[in-house]
Every structure is written in structure tokens, then in C-alpha cells.
Amino acid sequence: MAQSSIEWTEMTWNPTTGCTKISTGCKFCYAEIMSKRLQAMGIEKYKDNFEVRTHQDSLLIPYTWKHSKVVFVNSMSDLFHKDIPLDFIKKVFEVMNDNPQHVFQVLTKRAERLFEVHKELRWSHNIWMGVSVENESVMSRIDFLRETKAKVKFLSCEPLLGSLPNLNLAGIDWVIVGGESGHRPRPMNTDWVLEIQEQCKDSEVAFFFKQWGGKNKKENGRLLNGKTYDEMPEVLLQESA
């Protein structure tokens, strides 16, 4: 586990590592860059750099946490990558099922596989399932997400690379928006952000603005119209008996 600087979570847990690029949002993948750094540091888990790997020993980690956590699952991978066996995905879900005191946030770009296997997984109340939606070309991911049995469903529009004027937010609980950062970030238009914010407001969906991004994301900050938007889904961590 690791404490996270990601604004919408508290920590990360990576029972799998590694990935491959599948859409334009992957172009400057931060996880790939970080994996190279960790490999250079001699971290055993990243000895194969960004090759897809499962880590059986990491499945035990959530059982050791003493207090409730909000956890981003697989910040360094995609749980629904084709090279991750369904049996291992089930094991990850079993860990999340066994630890209802924690919120587990799972994010994928592989919504088709998510849909293919979702009925074989147990969707306990503490599993938040999201898909990345960087532009209009991948809007179909939302429809696949909507069909799952996840209790909380969310969209990560980061990096936001185009206008999303016709979001169908039916059944969606939360939308995160953010600009790309790094050495060669692609620009994000302010109107694109406001467009999503307005749609969230109209649909009564929680809106979280993560960052403007850019080469100096700290300097650019995360204020939108002079305000910080940190809205989260209003759900209980514990279900009533």
C-alpha cells in the first residue's frame, strides 16, 4: 500500500501491475513512467517494468489496515486487462468483499471485459466502479459500466481531451474531471469542464474537479470559477444489517 497524492482517494493498493495502451488517454501514462522509476530504484514488484503481473502476496495487505480507508485499486495497472486471469480478479474482489470497512475505487478503460465478467463478481456495497472517458470516442464505456451491479458507479474524465456535450449520466453517481500533466500535456478547454459540471448539476451527480494540469500542475491548481469542487457520492461505508 502507499499513501496517495491523488485528490479523490487516500491511498493506493496494487495487487496487479503493468498495462498496455488502448486509447488516446493512455498516450502519456503516468503509471508507465512511475513503473520505470520504481524499476530503476530496484523495487522487486516492478522488476519487469510495465509488463502485466499479478501479486498474490499483495492480496493480504487490506486485512492489515486498522482504520477505514478510501483506496484506489490498481493505480499502476488495469484490473480488467485481458492478461489478468478471471480467477485473480475474483480473488481481488473477495478481498474487497471481506473488508467492508474500506471503500475500494476500481477504475478501468476496459469496460467491455468488465461487462463480460461482472456477473461472476460479488459487488459488495464498498466497491466503487469507474471507467475512464477522455473524449467522445470512448463514450460507450459508460453504457458497459451502467449495466454492472456496482453499487457506486463513476466516470474519470482525466485527461479530458475533448468536449463531452451529451453525457448520459443515468445511473452514474460521480464524475471526476482533470487536465493532463507532465512534460508534454495536451490542453484542456475550460468550456469542456464547465459543460460537464453543468450536466452533473442537472443530473444531480457529484462533481469533482481534480486539476487543470499542465507542465506545472501545482501552480495551475484546481480552482474552477474561484471554487474547489470536492463532491463525493453520498453513500454509507457500512450497510445496515
Coordinates of C-alpha atoms in Angstrom, one line a residue:
M1 CA 0.0 0.0 0.0
A2 CA 1.0 3.6 -0.3
Q3 CA -0.4 7.0 0.7
S4 CA -1.7 8.8 -2.3
S5 CA -1.4 12.4 -3.5
I6 CA -4.5 11.8 -5.8
E7 CA -7.1 14.2 -4.5
W8 CA -10.1 11.8 -4.7
T9 CA -8.6 9.0 -2.7
E10 CA -6.5 8.3 0.4
M11 CA -4.2 5.5 -0.6
T12 CA -3.4 3.0 -3.4
W13 CA -3.3 -0.8 -3.4
N14 CA -1.8 -2.6 -6.4
P15 CA -2.5 -6.4 -6.5
T16 CA -1.6 -6.2 -10.2
T17 CA 0.9 -4.0 -12.0
G18 CA 1.6 -3.2 -15.6
C19 CA -0.6 -2.4 -18.6
T20 CA -0.8 -1.7 -22.3
K21 CA -2.1 1.3 -24.2
I22 CA -5.6 1.0 -25.7
S23 CA -6.8 4.6 -26.3
T24 CA -5.6 8.2 -26.7
G25 CA -5.9 8.8 -23.0
C26 CA -3.0 6.3 -22.5
K27 CA -0.5 8.3 -24.5
F28 CA 1.4 9.8 -21.6
C29 CA 0.5 7.1 -19.0
Y30 CA 1.8 8.3 -15.6
A31 CA 1.8 4.7 -14.3
E32 CA 4.2 3.6 -17.0
I33 CA 6.6 6.4 -16.2
M34 CA 6.4 5.7 -12.5
S35 CA 7.0 2.0 -13.1
K36 CA 10.3 2.8 -14.9
R37 CA 11.3 4.8 -11.9
L38 CA 10.4 2.1 -9.4
Q39 CA 12.3 -0.5 -11.5
A40 CA 15.4 1.8 -11.5
M41 CA 15.1 2.0 -7.7
G42 CA 15.3 -1.8 -7.5
I43 CA 11.7 -2.3 -6.3
E44 CA 11.1 -6.1 -6.7
K45 CA 7.5 -5.6 -7.6
Y46 CA 8.5 -3.6 -10.7
K47 CA 11.5 -5.7 -11.8
D48 CA 9.6 -6.5 -15.1
N49 CA 8.8 -2.8 -15.6
F50 CA 5.4 -2.3 -17.1
E51 CA 4.7 -5.9 -18.0
V52 CA 1.3 -7.1 -16.7
R53 CA 1.9 -9.0 -13.5
T54 CA -0.3 -10.3 -10.6
H55 CA 0.9 -10.2 -7.0
Q56 CA -0.6 -12.9 -4.8
D57 CA 1.2 -11.5 -1.6
S58 CA -0.5 -8.1 -2.1
L59 CA -3.9 -9.7 -1.6
L60 CA -3.2 -9.8 2.2
I61 CA -2.5 -6.1 2.6
P62 CA -6.0 -4.8 3.2
Y63 CA -6.5 -7.2 6.1
T64 CA -3.8 -5.4 7.9
W65 CA -5.3 -1.9 7.9
K66 CA -6.6 -0.9 11.3
H67 CA -8.8 2.0 10.3
S68 CA -11.3 2.6 7.5
K69 CA -9.6 3.7 4.2
V70 CA -10.6 5.0 0.8
V71 CA -8.5 3.0 -1.6
F72 CA -7.7 3.4 -5.3
V73 CA -7.2 -0.2 -6.6
N74 CA -4.5 -0.7 -9.2
S75 CA -3.3 2.8 -9.8
M76 CA -0.4 1.1 -11.6
S77 CA -2.5 -1.3 -13.7
D78 CA -5.9 -2.1 -15.0
L79 CA -7.7 -4.9 -13.2
F80 CA -9.7 -5.9 -16.3
H81 CA -6.7 -6.2 -18.6
K82 CA -7.0 -9.3 -20.8
D83 CA -3.8 -10.7 -19.4
I84 CA -5.2 -10.8 -15.8
P85 CA -6.9 -14.1 -15.2
L86 CA -10.6 -14.0 -14.1
D87 CA -9.6 -16.2 -11.1
F88 CA -7.3 -13.5 -9.9
I89 CA -9.9 -10.7 -10.5
K90 CA -12.2 -12.8 -8.3
K91 CA -9.6 -13.0 -5.6
V92 CA -9.2 -9.2 -5.6
F93 CA -13.0 -8.9 -5.3
E94 CA -13.1 -11.4 -2.4
V95 CA -10.6 -9.3 -0.5
M96 CA -12.7 -6.2 -1.1
N97 CA -15.8 -8.2 -0.1
D98 CA -14.0 -9.3 3.1
N99 CA -13.2 -5.7 4.1
P100 CA -16.5 -3.8 4.1
Q101 CA -15.0 -1.1 6.4
H102 CA -13.0 0.2 3.4
V103 CA -14.1 1.9 0.2
F104 CA -12.3 0.4 -2.9
Q105 CA -12.3 2.5 -6.0
V106 CA -11.7 0.5 -9.2
L107 CA -11.1 2.3 -12.5
T108 CA -10.8 0.7 -15.9
K109 CA -10.5 1.6 -19.6
R110 CA -11.5 -2.0 -20.5
A111 CA -15.3 -1.7 -20.0
E112 CA -16.1 -4.5 -22.4
R113 CA -14.3 -7.0 -20.3
L114 CA -15.7 -5.5 -17.1
F115 CA -19.2 -6.1 -18.6
E116 CA -18.3 -9.7 -19.7
V117 CA -17.3 -10.8 -16.2
H118 CA -19.4 -8.5 -13.9
K119 CA -22.0 -11.2 -13.2
E120 CA -19.3 -13.5 -11.9
L121 CA -18.2 -11.0 -9.2
R122 CA -19.7 -10.1 -5.9
W123 CA -20.4 -6.4 -5.8
S124 CA -20.4 -5.5 -2.1
H125 CA -21.5 -2.0 -1.2
N126 CA -18.0 -0.8 -0.7
I127 CA -16.8 -1.3 -4.3
W128 CA -17.0 1.8 -6.4
M129 CA -16.6 1.0 -10.1
G130 CA -15.5 3.6 -12.7
V131 CA -14.5 3.9 -16.3
S132 CA -12.2 6.5 -18.0
V133 CA -13.8 8.7 -20.5
E134 CA -11.3 11.1 -22.1
N135 CA -13.3 12.0 -25.2
E136 CA -16.4 11.2 -27.2
S137 CA -14.8 8.2 -29.0
V138 CA -14.9 6.1 -25.8
M139 CA -18.4 7.1 -24.5
S140 CA -19.6 3.5 -25.0
R141 CA -17.6 2.6 -21.8
I142 CA -20.3 4.4 -19.8
D143 CA -23.0 2.0 -21.2
F144 CA -21.0 -1.0 -20.2
L145 CA -20.5 0.4 -16.7
R146 CA -24.1 1.2 -16.3
E147 CA -25.0 -2.5 -16.8
T148 CA -22.8 -3.7 -14.0
K149 CA -24.1 -4.4 -10.4
A150 CA -21.7 -1.9 -8.8
K151 CA -23.4 0.0 -6.0
V152 CA -21.5 3.2 -6.9
K153 CA -20.6 4.0 -10.5
F154 CA -18.2 6.8 -11.5
L155 CA -16.5 8.4 -14.5
S156 CA -12.9 9.6 -14.6
C157 CA -12.7 12.3 -17.4
E158 CA -8.9 12.6 -17.0
P159 CA -7.1 13.6 -19.0
L160 CA -10.1 15.4 -20.6
L161 CA -9.1 15.6 -24.2
G162 CA -12.3 16.9 -25.8
S163 CA -15.8 18.1 -25.4
L164 CA -18.4 15.7 -23.8
P165 CA -21.7 17.5 -24.5
N166 CA -24.0 14.5 -24.5
L167 CA -23.1 12.6 -21.4
N168 CA -25.8 10.1 -20.4
L169 CA -25.4 10.2 -16.6
A170 CA -28.3 7.9 -15.8
G171 CA -27.2 5.5 -13.0
I172 CA -23.9 7.4 -12.6
D173 CA -23.0 8.6 -9.1
W174 CA -19.8 10.6 -9.5
V175 CA -17.8 12.4 -12.2
I176 CA -14.1 13.3 -11.8
V177 CA -12.6 15.8 -14.3
G178 CA -8.9 16.7 -14.7
G179 CA -6.4 18.0 -17.2
E180 CA -3.3 16.2 -18.3
S181 CA 0.0 17.0 -16.6
G182 CA 3.6 16.2 -17.4
H183 CA 6.3 17.4 -19.9
R184 CA 4.0 17.5 -23.0
P185 CA 0.5 17.8 -21.7
R186 CA -2.4 18.1 -24.1
P187 CA -4.5 21.2 -23.4
M188 CA -7.9 21.1 -21.7
N189 CA -10.5 23.7 -22.7
T190 CA -12.3 25.5 -19.8
D191 CA -15.6 25.2 -21.7
W192 CA -15.3 21.4 -21.7
V193 CA -15.0 21.4 -17.9
L194 CA -18.0 23.7 -17.4
E195 CA -20.0 21.7 -19.8
I196 CA -19.5 18.5 -17.7
Q197 CA -20.1 20.4 -14.5
E198 CA -23.5 21.7 -15.8
Q199 CA -24.6 18.2 -16.9
C200 CA -23.7 16.9 -13.4
K201 CA -25.7 19.7 -11.8
D202 CA -28.7 19.0 -14.0
S203 CA -28.5 15.2 -13.2
E204 CA -27.7 15.7 -9.5
V205 CA -24.4 13.8 -9.9
A206 CA -21.4 14.5 -7.6
F207 CA -18.8 16.6 -9.5
F208 CA -15.1 16.5 -8.5
F209 CA -12.6 18.8 -10.3
K210 CA -9.2 17.3 -9.8
Q211 CA -6.8 19.7 -11.6
W212 CA -6.1 21.9 -14.6
G213 CA -2.9 20.0 -15.2
G214 CA -0.2 21.4 -17.5
K215 CA 3.6 21.4 -17.1
N216 CA 3.2 22.9 -13.6
K217 CA 0.0 21.4 -12.2
K218 CA 0.6 22.7 -8.7
E219 CA 0.9 26.3 -9.9
N220 CA -2.2 25.9 -12.1
G221 CA -4.1 24.5 -9.2
R222 CA -7.7 23.1 -9.1
L223 CA -9.9 26.1 -8.7
L224 CA -12.9 26.3 -11.1
N225 CA -14.6 29.7 -11.1
G226 CA -12.8 30.5 -7.9
K227 CA -14.1 27.4 -6.1
T228 CA -12.8 24.0 -5.2
Y229 CA -15.2 21.1 -6.2
D230 CA -14.6 18.1 -4.0
E231 CA -18.1 16.5 -4.2
M232 CA -18.3 12.8 -3.5
P233 CA -21.1 10.2 -3.7
E234 CA -23.2 10.3 -0.6
V235 CA -23.2 6.7 0.4
L236 CA -22.6 4.9 3.7
L237 CA -19.5 2.9 4.2
Q238 CA -21.4 0.3 6.1
E239 CA -24.7 -1.2 5.0
S240 CA -27.3 -1.7 7.7
A241 CA -27.8 -5.3 8.7

